């Protein structure tokens, strides 16, 4: 853990540095190549939800929404 030491005339205070960005939960990094129309659809998805989302977070949300639907369709026997 990193510490930032802040000094003033009267005291020295230790402040733990905080990590920036999404908290780590032991993620696996993947790299993805999208066709222009796929990227446009991802950007449209992000614009419909929250314009502040990054593309990476947009992909995570698409997966979170799509995977339960695919599992439910498989149970009904409607997979391709």
mmCIF file with all atom_site columns, C-alpha atoms in Angstrom:
data_model
loop_
_atom_site.group_PDB
_atom_site.id
_atom_site.type_symbol
_atom_site.label_atom_id
_atom_site.label_alt_id
_atom_site.label_comp_id
_atom_site.label_asym_id
_atom_site.label_entity_id
_atom_site.label_seq_id
_atom_site.pdbx_PDB_ins_code
_atom_site.Cartn_x
_atom_site.Cartn_y
_atom_site.Cartn_z
_atom_site.occupancy
_atom_site.B_iso_or_equiv
_atom_site.pdbx_formal_charge
_atom_site.auth_seq_id
_atom_site.auth_comp_id
_atom_site.auth_asym_id
_atom_site.auth_atom_id
_atom_site.pdbx_PDB_model_num
ATOM 1  C CA . UNK A 1 1  ? 0.000   0.000   0.000   1.00 0.00 ? 1  UNK A CA 1
ATOM 2  C CA . UNK A 1 2  ? 1.358   3.421   -0.926  1.00 0.00 ? 2  UNK A CA 1
ATOM 3  C CA . UNK A 1 3  ? 1.249   6.358   1.443   1.00 0.00 ? 3  UNK A CA 1
ATOM 4  C CA . UNK A 1 4  ? 1.325   10.049  0.777   1.00 0.00 ? 4  UNK A CA 1
ATOM 5  C CA . UNK A 1 5  ? 2.973   12.070  3.516   1.00 0.00 ? 5  UNK A CA 1
ATOM 6  C CA . UNK A 1 6  ? 1.594   15.572  3.829   1.00 0.00 ? 6  UNK A CA 1
ATOM 7  C CA . UNK A 1 7  ? 3.682   17.990  5.896   1.00 0.00 ? 7  UNK A CA 1
ATOM 8  C CA . UNK A 1 8  ? 2.639   21.258  7.457   1.00 0.00 ? 8  UNK A CA 1
ATOM 9  C CA . UNK A 1 9  ? 4.198   23.413  10.173  1.00 0.00 ? 9  UNK A CA 1
ATOM 10 C CA . UNK A 1 10 ? 2.231   21.740  12.945  1.00 0.00 ? 10 UNK A CA 1
ATOM 11 C CA . UNK A 1 11 ? 1.844   18.118  11.915  1.00 0.00 ? 11 UNK A CA 1
ATOM 12 C CA . UNK A 1 12 ? 2.668   15.307  9.570   1.00 0.00 ? 12 UNK A CA 1
ATOM 13 C CA . UNK A 1 13 ? -0.324  13.359  8.333   1.00 0.00 ? 13 UNK A CA 1
ATOM 14 C CA . UNK A 1 14 ? -0.186  10.049  6.479   1.00 0.00 ? 14 UNK A CA 1
ATOM 15 C CA . UNK A 1 15 ? -2.890  9.713   3.858   1.00 0.00 ? 15 UNK A CA 1
ATOM 16 C CA . UNK A 1 16 ? -3.301  6.388   2.014   1.00 0.00 ? 16 UNK A CA 1
ATOM 17 C CA . UNK A 1 17 ? -3.296  6.813   -1.771  1.00 0.00 ? 17 UNK A CA 1
ATOM 18 C CA . UNK A 1 18 ? -6.419  5.564   -3.467  1.00 0.00 ? 18 UNK A CA 1
ATOM 19 C CA . UNK A 1 19 ? -6.396  3.708   -6.745  1.00 0.00 ? 19 UNK A CA 1
ATOM 20 C CA . UNK A 1 20 ? -8.089  5.455   -9.628  1.00 0.00 ? 20 UNK A CA 1
ATOM 21 C CA . UNK A 1 21 ? -10.772 3.917   -11.812 1.00 0.00 ? 21 UNK A CA 1
ATOM 22 C CA . UNK A 1 22 ? -12.809 0.757   -11.519 1.00 0.00 ? 22 UNK A CA 1
ATOM 23 C CA . UNK A 1 23 ? -11.972 -1.308  -8.409  1.00 0.00 ? 23 UNK A CA 1
ATOM 24 C CA . UNK A 1 24 ? -10.003 -4.463  -9.162  1.00 0.00 ? 24 UNK A CA 1
ATOM 25 C CA . UNK A 1 25 ? -11.758 -7.747  -8.604  1.00 0.00 ? 25 UNK A CA 1
ATOM 26 C CA . UNK A 1 26 ? -9.022  -9.879  -10.172 1.00 0.00 ? 26 UNK A CA 1
ATOM 27 C CA . UNK A 1 27 ? -10.163 -9.088  -13.733 1.00 0.00 ? 27 UNK A CA 1
ATOM 28 C CA . UNK A 1 28 ? -8.928  -10.780 -16.869 1.00 0.00 ? 28 UNK A CA 1
ATOM 29 C CA . UNK A 1 29 ? -8.034  -8.358  -19.600 1.00 0.00 ? 29 UNK A CA 1
ATOM 30 C CA . UNK A 1 30 ? -9.302  -9.166  -23.086 1.00 0.00 ? 30 UNK A CA 1
ATOM 31 C CA . UNK A 1 31 ? -8.683  -7.265  -26.267 1.00 0.00 ? 31 UNK A CA 1
ATOM 32 C CA . UNK A 1 32 ? -11.487 -6.918  -28.761 1.00 0.00 ? 32 UNK A CA 1
ATOM 33 C CA . UNK A 1 33 ? -11.660 -5.832  -32.374 1.00 0.00 ? 33 UNK A CA 1
ATOM 34 C CA . UNK A 1 34 ? -15.018 -4.529  -33.587 1.00 0.00 ? 34 UNK A CA 1
ATOM 35 C CA . UNK A 1 35 ? -16.212 -3.827  -37.090 1.00 0.00 ? 35 UNK A CA 1
ATOM 36 C CA . UNK A 1 36 ? -17.319 -0.231  -37.721 1.00 0.00 ? 36 UNK A CA 1
ATOM 37 C CA . UNK A 1 37 ? -21.042 -1.132  -37.563 1.00 0.00 ? 37 UNK A CA 1
ATOM 38 C CA . UNK A 1 38 ? -20.517 -3.037  -34.294 1.00 0.00 ? 38 UNK A CA 1
ATOM 39 C CA . UNK A 1 39 ? -18.672 -0.082  -32.800 1.00 0.00 ? 39 UNK A CA 1
ATOM 40 C CA . UNK A 1 40 ? -21.469 2.257   -33.924 1.00 0.00 ? 40 UNK A CA 1
ATOM 41 C CA . UNK A 1 41 ? -24.058 -0.002  -32.258 1.00 0.00 ? 41 UNK A CA 1
ATOM 42 C CA . UNK A 1 42 ? -21.980 -0.111  -29.060 1.00 0.00 ? 42 UNK A CA 1
ATOM 43 C CA . UNK A 1 43 ? -21.716 3.694   -29.076 1.00 0.00 ? 43 UNK A CA 1
ATOM 44 C CA . UNK A 1 44 ? -25.506 3.937   -29.626 1.00 0.00 ? 44 UNK A CA 1
ATOM 45 C CA . UNK A 1 45 ? -26.077 1.547   -26.700 1.00 0.00 ? 45 UNK A CA 1
ATOM 46 C CA . UNK A 1 46 ? -23.861 3.729   -24.509 1.00 0.00 ? 46 UNK A CA 1
ATOM 47 C CA . UNK A 1 47 ? -25.628 6.920   -25.632 1.00 0.00 ? 47 UNK A CA 1
ATOM 48 C CA . UNK A 1 48 ? -29.015 5.377   -24.767 1.00 0.00 ? 48 UNK A CA 1
ATOM 49 C CA . UNK A 1 49 ? -27.859 4.399   -21.267 1.00 0.00 ? 49 UNK A CA 1
ATOM 50 C CA . UNK A 1 50 ? -25.366 6.924   -19.965 1.00 0.00 ? 50 UNK A CA 1
ATOM 51 C CA . UNK A 1 51 ? -23.135 9.148   -22.069 1.00 0.00 ? 51 UNK A CA 1
ATOM 52 C CA . UNK A 1 52 ? -20.443 9.058   -19.372 1.00 0.00 ? 52 UNK A CA 1
ATOM 53 C CA . UNK A 1 53 ? -19.817 5.318   -19.803 1.00 0.00 ? 53 UNK A CA 1
ATOM 54 C CA . UNK A 1 54 ? -16.545 4.186   -21.293 1.00 0.00 ? 54 UNK A CA 1
ATOM 55 C CA . UNK A 1 55 ? -16.640 1.692   -24.140 1.00 0.00 ? 55 UNK A CA 1
ATOM 56 C CA . UNK A 1 56 ? -15.190 -0.966  -21.829 1.00 0.00 ? 56 UNK A CA 1
ATOM 57 C CA . UNK A 1 57 ? -17.986 -0.413  -19.312 1.00 0.00 ? 57 UNK A CA 1
ATOM 58 C CA . UNK A 1 58 ? -20.493 -0.434  -22.186 1.00 0.00 ? 58 UNK A CA 1
ATOM 59 C CA . UNK A 1 59 ? -19.251 -3.877  -23.260 1.00 0.00 ? 59 UNK A CA 1
ATOM 60 C CA . UNK A 1 60 ? -19.555 -5.113  -19.666 1.00 0.00 ? 60 UNK A CA 1
ATOM 61 C CA . UNK A 1 61 ? -23.147 -3.863  -19.479 1.00 0.00 ? 61 UNK A CA 1
ATOM 62 C CA . UNK A 1 62 ? -24.065 -5.434  -22.835 1.00 0.00 ? 62 UNK A CA 1
ATOM 63 C CA . UNK A 1 63 ? -22.755 -8.753  -21.519 1.00 0.00 ? 63 UNK A CA 1
ATOM 64 C CA . UNK A 1 64 ? -24.597 -8.347  -18.216 1.00 0.00 ? 64 UNK A CA 1
ATOM 65 C CA . UNK A 1 65 ? -27.854 -7.758  -20.094 1.00 0.00 ? 65 UNK A CA 1
ATOM 66 C CA . UNK A 1 66 ? -27.385 -10.309 -22.889 1.00 0.00 ? 66 UNK A CA 1
ATOM 67 C CA . UNK A 1 67 ? -26.062 -13.363 -21.059 1.00 0.00 ? 67 UNK A CA 1
ATOM 68 C CA . UNK A 1 68 ? -29.110 -13.908 -18.793 1.00 0.00 ? 68 UNK A CA 1
ATOM 69 C CA . UNK A 1 69 ? -31.366 -13.607 -21.864 1.00 0.00 ? 69 UNK A CA 1
ATOM 70 C CA . UNK A 1 70 ? -29.302 -16.203 -23.751 1.00 0.00 ? 70 UNK A CA 1
ATOM 71 C CA . UNK A 1 71 ? -29.480 -18.589 -20.787 1.00 0.00 ? 71 UNK A CA 1
ATOM 72 C CA . UNK A 1 72 ? -33.265 -18.181 -20.560 1.00 0.00 ? 72 UNK A CA 1
ATOM 73 C CA . UNK A 1 73 ? -33.633 -18.788 -24.319 1.00 0.00 ? 73 UNK A CA 1
ATOM 74 C CA . UNK A 1 74 ? -31.504 -21.935 -24.056 1.00 0.00 ? 74 UNK A CA 1
ATOM 75 C CA . UNK A 1 75 ? -33.808 -23.277 -21.353 1.00 0.00 ? 75 UNK A CA 1
ATOM 76 C CA . UNK A 1 76 ? -36.774 -22.751 -23.680 1.00 0.00 ? 76 UNK A CA 1
ATOM 77 C CA . UNK A 1 77 ? -34.901 -24.479 -26.520 1.00 0.00 ? 77 UNK A CA 1
ATOM 78 C CA . UNK A 1 78 ? -34.602 -21.346 -28.646 1.00 0.00 ? 78 UNK A CA 1
ATOM 79 C CA . UNK A 1 79 ? -30.895 -21.237 -29.326 1.00 0.00 ? 79 UNK A CA 1
ATOM 80 C CA . UNK A 1 80 ? -29.421 -21.102 -32.803 1.00 0.00 ? 80 UNK A CA 1
#
